[in-house]
Coordinates of C-alpha atoms and ligand atoms in Angstrom, one line a residue:
M18 CA -65.3 -130.0 -28.9
A19 CA -65.9 -133.2 -27.0
T20 CA -65.1 -137.2 -27.3
L21 CA -67.0 -139.3 -28.1
N22 CA -67.6 -142.4 -27.1
L23 CA -69.3 -146.2 -28.4
N24 CA -69.8 -148.9 -25.5
S25 CA -71.0 -152.4 -27.3
V26 CA -72.8 -150.2 -29.8
E27 CA -76.1 -152.8 -31.2
K28 CA -78.0 -152.5 -34.5
S29 CA -80.8 -154.6 -35.6
Y30 CA -82.8 -154.5 -38.6
G31 CA -85.8 -156.9 -37.3
S32 CA -84.2 -160.2 -36.2
L33 CA -81.0 -158.4 -39.2
Q34 CA -77.7 -157.9 -37.0
V35 CA -75.8 -155.4 -38.5
I36 CA -73.2 -154.0 -35.7
H37 CA -72.1 -156.0 -33.0
G38 CA -70.9 -154.9 -30.7
V39 CA -68.7 -151.7 -31.2
S40 CA -66.8 -149.8 -28.8
I41 CA -64.9 -146.9 -29.4
D42 CA -63.3 -144.6 -27.8
I43 CA -62.6 -140.8 -29.8
A44 CA -60.4 -138.1 -28.0
D45 CA -60.8 -134.7 -28.1
G46 CA -60.3 -133.4 -31.2
E47 CA -58.6 -136.2 -32.0
F48 CA -59.5 -137.2 -36.0
V49 CA -60.5 -140.7 -36.8
T50 CA -61.7 -142.3 -39.9
L51 CA -63.7 -145.1 -40.0
V52 CA -62.9 -147.6 -43.1
G53 CA -64.3 -151.0 -44.3
P54 CA -65.8 -152.2 -47.6
S55 CA -68.8 -151.6 -47.7
G56 CA -71.7 -153.0 -46.3
C57 CA -70.2 -153.6 -43.2
G58 CA -72.0 -151.5 -41.4
K59 CA -70.5 -147.3 -41.6
S60 CA -72.6 -145.4 -42.2
T61 CA -74.7 -147.5 -39.8
L62 CA -73.1 -146.2 -37.0
L63 CA -72.4 -142.8 -37.9
R64 CA -75.8 -142.5 -38.6
M65 CA -76.3 -144.0 -34.7
I66 CA -73.7 -141.4 -34.4
A67 CA -76.4 -138.2 -35.4
G68 CA -79.3 -139.5 -34.1
L69 CA -81.0 -140.4 -36.9
E70 CA -81.4 -144.8 -36.5
T71 CA -81.9 -146.2 -33.0
I72 CA -79.8 -148.1 -31.3
S73 CA -80.7 -150.9 -30.6
G74 CA -78.2 -152.3 -27.5
G75 CA -75.6 -150.0 -25.9
E76 CA -74.6 -146.4 -25.1
I77 CA -73.0 -143.7 -27.4
H78 CA -71.7 -140.5 -25.0
I79 CA -71.1 -137.0 -26.6
G80 CA -69.0 -135.5 -23.7
E81 CA -70.2 -136.0 -20.9
R82 CA -73.9 -137.0 -21.9
M83 CA -75.2 -140.6 -23.0
V84 CA -77.3 -138.8 -25.9
N85 CA -79.2 -142.6 -26.6
N86 CA -82.8 -141.7 -26.4
L87 CA -81.7 -138.0 -27.4
P88 CA -82.8 -136.2 -31.3
P89 CA -80.8 -135.4 -33.4
R90 CA -80.9 -131.7 -32.4
D91 CA -79.7 -132.2 -28.7
R92 CA -76.7 -133.8 -29.7
D93 CA -75.1 -130.5 -31.5
I94 CA -72.4 -132.6 -33.5
A95 CA -72.8 -132.6 -37.7
M96 CA -73.1 -134.2 -40.0
V97 CA -71.6 -133.8 -44.4
F98 CA -73.7 -136.6 -47.0
Q99 CA -72.0 -138.0 -49.7
S100 CA -74.7 -136.8 -51.9
Y101 CA -74.7 -133.1 -50.4
A102 CA -78.5 -131.6 -51.6
L103 CA -77.3 -128.2 -52.1
Y104 CA -81.2 -126.0 -52.0
P105 CA -80.1 -125.3 -55.5
H106 CA -82.2 -122.0 -55.7
K107 CA -80.7 -120.4 -52.2
N108 CA -77.3 -119.2 -52.7
V109 CA -74.2 -120.7 -50.8
A110 CA -74.3 -117.5 -48.5
Q111 CA -78.7 -119.2 -47.7
N112 CA -77.5 -122.4 -48.1
M113 CA -74.9 -122.2 -45.3
G114 CA -76.8 -120.0 -43.6
Y115 CA -80.0 -122.4 -43.6
A116 CA -80.1 -123.9 -40.5
L117 CA -79.3 -121.7 -38.0
K118 CA -82.6 -119.6 -39.4
L119 CA -84.7 -122.1 -39.6
A120 CA -83.2 -122.8 -35.8
G121 CA -84.6 -118.8 -35.6
R122 CA -81.0 -117.3 -34.5
P123 CA -80.7 -114.1 -35.8
K124 CA -79.4 -112.6 -38.8
A125 CA -76.5 -110.3 -37.4
E126 CA -74.7 -113.5 -36.4
I127 CA -76.1 -115.8 -39.0
D128 CA -74.1 -113.0 -41.7
K129 CA -70.7 -113.5 -39.0
R130 CA -71.2 -117.0 -38.8
V131 CA -71.9 -117.7 -42.5
R132 CA -68.3 -115.3 -43.1
E133 CA -66.4 -116.7 -40.6
A134 CA -67.1 -120.1 -43.1
A135 CA -66.6 -118.7 -45.9
E136 CA -63.2 -117.5 -44.8
I137 CA -62.1 -120.5 -43.9
L138 CA -63.5 -122.6 -46.1
D139 CA -62.7 -120.0 -49.9
L140 CA -65.7 -119.0 -50.5
T141 CA -66.1 -115.4 -49.5
K142 CA -66.0 -114.8 -54.1
L143 CA -68.8 -116.2 -54.1
L144 CA -71.7 -116.5 -51.1
D145 CA -73.9 -114.9 -54.2
R146 CA -73.8 -117.9 -56.6
K147 CA -76.2 -120.7 -57.1
P148 CA -74.9 -124.5 -56.6
A149 CA -75.3 -124.9 -60.7
H150 CA -73.1 -122.4 -61.0
L151 CA -70.1 -124.0 -58.6
S152 CA -67.7 -127.0 -59.3
G153 CA -67.9 -130.5 -57.5
G154 CA -65.2 -129.0 -55.1
Q155 CA -66.9 -125.8 -54.5
R156 CA -70.1 -127.7 -53.9
Q157 CA -68.8 -129.5 -51.4
R158 CA -66.5 -126.7 -49.0
V159 CA -70.3 -125.3 -49.3
A160 CA -71.8 -129.0 -47.8
M161 CA -68.6 -128.7 -45.9
G162 CA -69.5 -123.9 -44.3
R163 CA -73.4 -126.3 -43.6
A164 CA -71.7 -127.6 -41.3
I165 CA -68.4 -125.6 -39.6
V166 CA -71.2 -122.4 -38.9
R167 CA -72.6 -124.3 -37.0
D168 CA -70.2 -124.9 -35.1
P169 CA -70.5 -128.0 -33.0
K170 CA -68.4 -130.9 -30.7
V171 CA -68.6 -133.5 -32.5
F172 CA -67.9 -133.8 -37.3
L173 CA -69.5 -136.9 -39.2
F174 CA -68.6 -137.2 -42.0
D175 CA -70.1 -140.1 -44.5
E176 CA -67.7 -140.5 -47.7
P177 CA -67.6 -136.7 -48.5
L178 CA -65.8 -136.5 -51.4
S179 CA -66.5 -140.4 -53.2
N180 CA -68.9 -137.9 -56.1
L181 CA -65.4 -135.9 -57.6
D182 CA -62.6 -136.7 -59.3
A183 CA -59.2 -138.7 -58.7
K184 CA -57.7 -135.4 -58.8
L185 CA -60.0 -133.2 -57.2
R186 CA -60.1 -135.7 -53.9
V187 CA -56.6 -135.6 -53.6
V188 CA -56.9 -131.8 -53.3
M189 CA -60.4 -132.2 -50.9
R190 CA -57.7 -134.7 -48.6
T191 CA -55.7 -132.3 -47.5
E192 CA -58.2 -129.7 -47.3
I193 CA -60.4 -131.3 -44.2
K194 CA -57.2 -132.0 -42.9
E195 CA -56.0 -128.1 -43.0
L196 CA -59.6 -127.4 -42.1
H197 CA -58.9 -130.4 -38.8
H198 CA -55.8 -128.2 -38.2
R199 CA -57.8 -124.9 -37.6
L200 CA -61.1 -126.2 -36.3
K201 CA -59.5 -129.0 -33.9
T202 CA -62.9 -130.0 -34.0
T203 CA -63.6 -134.1 -32.9
I204 CA -63.9 -135.6 -36.3
V205 CA -65.1 -139.3 -37.3
Y206 CA -65.1 -140.3 -41.4
V207 CA -67.0 -142.8 -43.2
T208 CA -64.3 -144.0 -46.2
H209 CA -63.9 -147.3 -48.0
D210 CA -61.3 -146.2 -49.5
Q211 CA -58.1 -147.3 -48.0
I212 CA -56.2 -144.4 -48.9
E213 CA -58.5 -141.8 -48.0
A214 CA -57.9 -143.4 -44.7
M215 CA -54.4 -144.0 -44.1
T216 CA -53.5 -140.3 -45.1
M217 CA -56.1 -138.2 -43.4
A218 CA -56.6 -139.7 -39.8
D219 CA -54.7 -139.6 -36.4
R220 CA -56.5 -143.2 -36.3
I221 CA -58.4 -145.2 -38.4
V222 CA -60.5 -148.0 -36.5
V223 CA -60.7 -150.9 -40.3
M224 CA -64.1 -152.3 -40.0
H225 CA -65.7 -155.7 -41.1
D226 CA -69.7 -157.4 -40.8
G227 CA -70.3 -154.9 -38.0
M228 CA -68.0 -155.6 -36.0
V229 CA -64.1 -153.6 -35.1
E230 CA -61.6 -155.1 -37.5
Q231 CA -58.5 -153.4 -35.5
A232 CA -58.3 -149.2 -34.1
G233 CA -54.7 -147.8 -33.8
R234 CA -52.5 -145.6 -36.0
P235 CA -52.9 -145.5 -39.4
L236 CA -49.0 -146.7 -39.9
D237 CA -49.7 -149.3 -36.7
L238 CA -51.9 -151.5 -38.5
Y239 CA -50.1 -151.5 -41.9
D240 CA -47.0 -152.6 -40.4
R241 CA -48.7 -154.3 -37.0
P242 CA -51.6 -155.5 -38.5
T243 CA -53.6 -158.4 -36.3
N244 CA -54.8 -160.0 -38.8
I245 CA -55.7 -161.5 -42.6
F246 CA -58.5 -159.6 -43.1
V247 CA -56.7 -156.1 -42.2
A248 CA -53.6 -157.1 -43.9
G249 CA -55.7 -157.6 -47.0
F250 CA -57.5 -154.3 -46.5
L251 CA -54.6 -151.7 -46.1
G252 CA -52.5 -150.8 -48.9
S253 CA -52.6 -151.5 -52.8
P254 CA -51.2 -152.8 -54.7
A255 CA -53.1 -155.9 -51.3
M256 CA -50.7 -157.8 -49.1
N257 CA -49.3 -161.6 -50.8
L258 CA -50.4 -164.4 -48.3
V259 CA -49.5 -167.4 -49.3
H260 CA -50.7 -170.2 -47.8
G261 CA -48.0 -173.1 -47.2
H262 CA -46.7 -175.5 -44.9
V263 CA -43.0 -175.1 -42.1
D264 CA -41.1 -177.7 -43.2
S265 CA -37.0 -177.2 -42.0
E266 CA -34.6 -177.8 -45.1
G267 CA -30.7 -177.9 -44.0
G268 CA -31.7 -176.7 -41.0
L269 CA -33.9 -174.1 -42.3
P270 CA -37.1 -172.9 -42.8
V271 CA -39.3 -173.2 -45.4
L272 CA -43.3 -172.7 -46.8
K273 CA -44.0 -174.7 -49.1
T274 CA -46.9 -174.0 -50.8
L275 CA -49.5 -177.6 -52.7
D276 CA -48.1 -176.5 -55.9
G277 CA -44.5 -176.9 -55.1
C278 CA -44.0 -172.9 -54.4
R279 CA -40.8 -172.6 -52.4
L280 CA -40.1 -169.2 -49.1
P281 CA -37.1 -169.7 -47.5
L282 CA -37.9 -167.7 -44.0
P283 CA -35.0 -166.1 -41.6
T284 CA -34.3 -168.9 -38.7
T285 CA -36.8 -165.9 -36.7
I286 CA -41.0 -167.0 -36.7
P287 CA -42.8 -167.5 -34.7
A288 CA -42.1 -170.8 -32.6
A289 CA -45.9 -170.9 -33.4
A290 CA -45.4 -171.6 -37.1
V291 CA -42.9 -174.3 -36.8
N292 CA -43.8 -176.9 -38.8
R293 CA -47.2 -175.3 -39.0
D294 CA -49.7 -174.7 -41.7
I295 CA -49.0 -170.9 -42.0
I296 CA -50.4 -168.0 -44.5
L297 CA -47.6 -166.0 -44.8
G298 CA -47.9 -162.4 -45.7
F299 CA -45.2 -160.1 -47.2
R300 CA -47.0 -155.6 -49.0
P301 CA -44.9 -156.1 -52.7
E302 CA -42.8 -152.6 -52.5
H303 CA -40.9 -155.7 -49.1
L304 CA -40.0 -157.4 -52.5
S305 CA -36.9 -156.5 -54.7
L306 CA -35.9 -158.3 -57.9
S307 CA -32.4 -160.7 -56.4
T308 CA -30.1 -162.9 -58.3
E309 CA -30.9 -167.0 -58.4
G310 CA -28.5 -168.4 -54.8
T311 CA -29.6 -165.0 -52.7
E312 CA -30.4 -165.2 -49.9
F313 CA -34.0 -165.1 -48.9
S314 CA -34.3 -165.5 -53.1
F315 CA -36.8 -167.5 -54.9
P316 CA -38.4 -168.5 -57.8
T317 CA -41.1 -166.8 -60.3
R318 CA -42.4 -166.3 -63.4
L319 CA -43.2 -163.1 -64.6
V320 CA -46.4 -162.9 -66.3
V321 CA -48.0 -159.2 -66.6
T322 CA -45.7 -155.7 -65.9
E323 CA -47.0 -152.6 -64.9
P324 CA -44.8 -149.7 -65.8
T325 CA -46.3 -146.5 -63.4
G326 CA -42.7 -144.6 -64.1
A327 CA -41.8 -143.8 -60.7
E328 CA -42.0 -147.5 -59.7
T329 CA -43.2 -151.1 -61.5
L330 CA -45.3 -153.1 -61.0
L331 CA -44.3 -156.9 -61.4
A332 CA -47.7 -159.6 -61.3
T333 CA -45.2 -162.8 -61.7
R334 CA -46.0 -166.5 -60.4
C335 CA -44.9 -169.3 -58.1
G336 CA -45.5 -172.8 -59.0
T337 CA -49.0 -171.6 -59.4
T338 CA -49.4 -169.0 -56.2
D339 CA -49.9 -165.4 -57.5
I340 CA -46.8 -162.9 -56.1
T341 CA -46.9 -159.5 -56.5
A342 CA -43.6 -157.1 -56.8
L343 CA -44.1 -153.6 -56.6
V344 CA -40.6 -152.6 -58.2
R345 CA -38.2 -148.6 -58.1
D346 CA -36.3 -150.3 -61.1
R347 CA -37.4 -150.2 -64.6
I348 CA -38.3 -153.8 -66.4
D349 CA -38.4 -154.8 -69.9
A350 CA -38.1 -158.2 -69.7
V351 CA -41.1 -159.5 -71.6
P352 CA -43.9 -161.8 -70.1
G353 CA -43.3 -165.4 -69.4
T354 CA -38.9 -164.8 -68.3
D355 CA -37.6 -166.6 -65.1
I356 CA -37.4 -163.6 -62.6
T357 CA -36.1 -164.2 -58.8
L358 CA -37.0 -162.0 -56.4
A359 CA -36.1 -161.5 -53.0
L360 CA -38.3 -161.3 -49.8
Q361 CA -37.0 -159.4 -47.0
P362 CA -36.8 -160.7 -43.9
K363 CA -37.8 -158.8 -41.1
R364 CA -40.4 -158.3 -43.3
L365 CA -42.9 -161.1 -44.0
H366 CA -46.0 -161.5 -41.5
F367 CA -46.7 -164.8 -39.8
F368 CA -51.0 -165.8 -39.5
D369 CA -52.6 -168.6 -38.3
S370 CA -54.1 -171.1 -41.4
V371 CA -57.3 -171.2 -39.6
S372 CA -58.0 -168.2 -37.6
G373 CA -56.0 -165.5 -39.8
Q374 CA -55.2 -163.9 -36.6
A375 CA -51.3 -162.4 -35.9
L376 CA -48.4 -165.7 -35.2
P377 CA -46.5 -163.0 -32.0
L378 CA -43.1 -162.6 -33.3
R379 CA -40.6 -164.4 -31.2
Ligands
ATP3 N1 -82.5 -150.1 -43.8 C1 -82.2 -151.0 -43.4 N2 -83.1 -152.5 -43.0 C2 -81.8 -153.4 -43.6 N3 -81.2 -153.9 -43.7 C3 -80.2 -152.3 -43.2 C4 -80.8 -150.7 -43.7 N4 -79.7 -150.1 -44.0 C5 -78.9 -150.4 -43.9 N5 -78.7 -151.8 -43.1 C6 -78.3 -152.9 -43.9 O1 -77.2 -153.5 -43.3 C7 -76.2 -153.4 -43.3 C8 -75.0 -152.0 -42.8 O2 -75.1 -151.2 -44.3 P1 -74.2 -149.2 -43.7 O3 -74.9 -149.1 -44.8 O4 -74.0 -149.2 -42.4 O5 -73.4 -149.8 -44.1 P2 -71.9 -149.4 -44.8 O6 -70.8 -149.9 -43.9 O7 -71.7 -147.5 -45.0 O8 -72.2 -149.2 -46.8 P3 -71.3 -148.7 -48.3 O9 -69.7 -149.0 -48.2 O10 -71.8 -149.3 -49.3 O11 -71.9 -147.1 -48.1 C9 -75.7 -153.7 -45.3 O12 -75.7 -155.5 -44.7 C10 -77.1 -152.7 -45.6 O13 -77.4 -154.1 -46.0
MG4 MG1 -72.0 -145.6 -46.2

């Protein structure tokens, strides 16, 4: 086990810089997910930690050791990729033990470590099978087994579940979390799936265009996103982000959009939002069905309803502004119906309209 420290890490391919000074300190035994849209540099960063890419600037430490110039085999890490490419002619045991065999370990030790890993991953009964005769989830477990037998200081996962179907992903998600509880090894896990990132990690690092936008505990990021990128990226359906001007009506603040939508605000809005252009954020699940005249309510027109059984997703429009609500109620209103929604004053997010940064709350 080991800590992992990235200090102002940069990566350029020729004149193209793709990682712009990333600093992350990962504690011993911590499970960190790197999440962000396609092309933001997640795999590049992971490959630099693994030693599969050179580092253009900054330093990476694994434990006490600066590893910038260490070859991958000396870094004591194991990486699990999205395409786990097992050797088709080797059985499960041979696939799992292959790296140890290459390293010249004695057969008795390889057998022991493979058996232990198989036990952990529930693969004991499958050790003689060839990969072609395994399910997708079992193959994924073999790929993890290959990493576990090496007993690394740090595990790196690069979207290991994205080849699996939705149901299996949920199962494997739980398995990997449980595995972490048992092994207590430091894990860096890359995904572009924000649900995976939220549910698995001790801490999330949200990346965008080769930079860290925000890092912290999953629910802290969900509740207090530092800018509109993080606000819009975490959460499904996504947070509503409405551009408008904060005005005062009868002594009470309201957000007015250019298209005539009017959202009532509490008097406790940030000082920096008063009489200013802002972006107001509120999550779909923090809206409720209401009636005209109720505090913090506003009129919308129903565009589409999507009942999922437990909840109903309402796509509505206030003026021409799209507003999504997620409610527990079942709705039988048809599109075109007027619907009154209400905001929760304590669940509002205020962002600067130019920088997109969160405005400090009072
Ligand atoms: N060998 C390379 N040469 C030039 N540019 C590269 C190279 N490898 C990656 N890039 C660029 O670096 C950026 C980051 O790529 P990276 O693969 O790290 O993204 P990612 O966050 O893992 O995306 P995804 O979610 O699609 O896997 C991209 O813009 C990509 O085009
Ligand atoms: Mg990638």
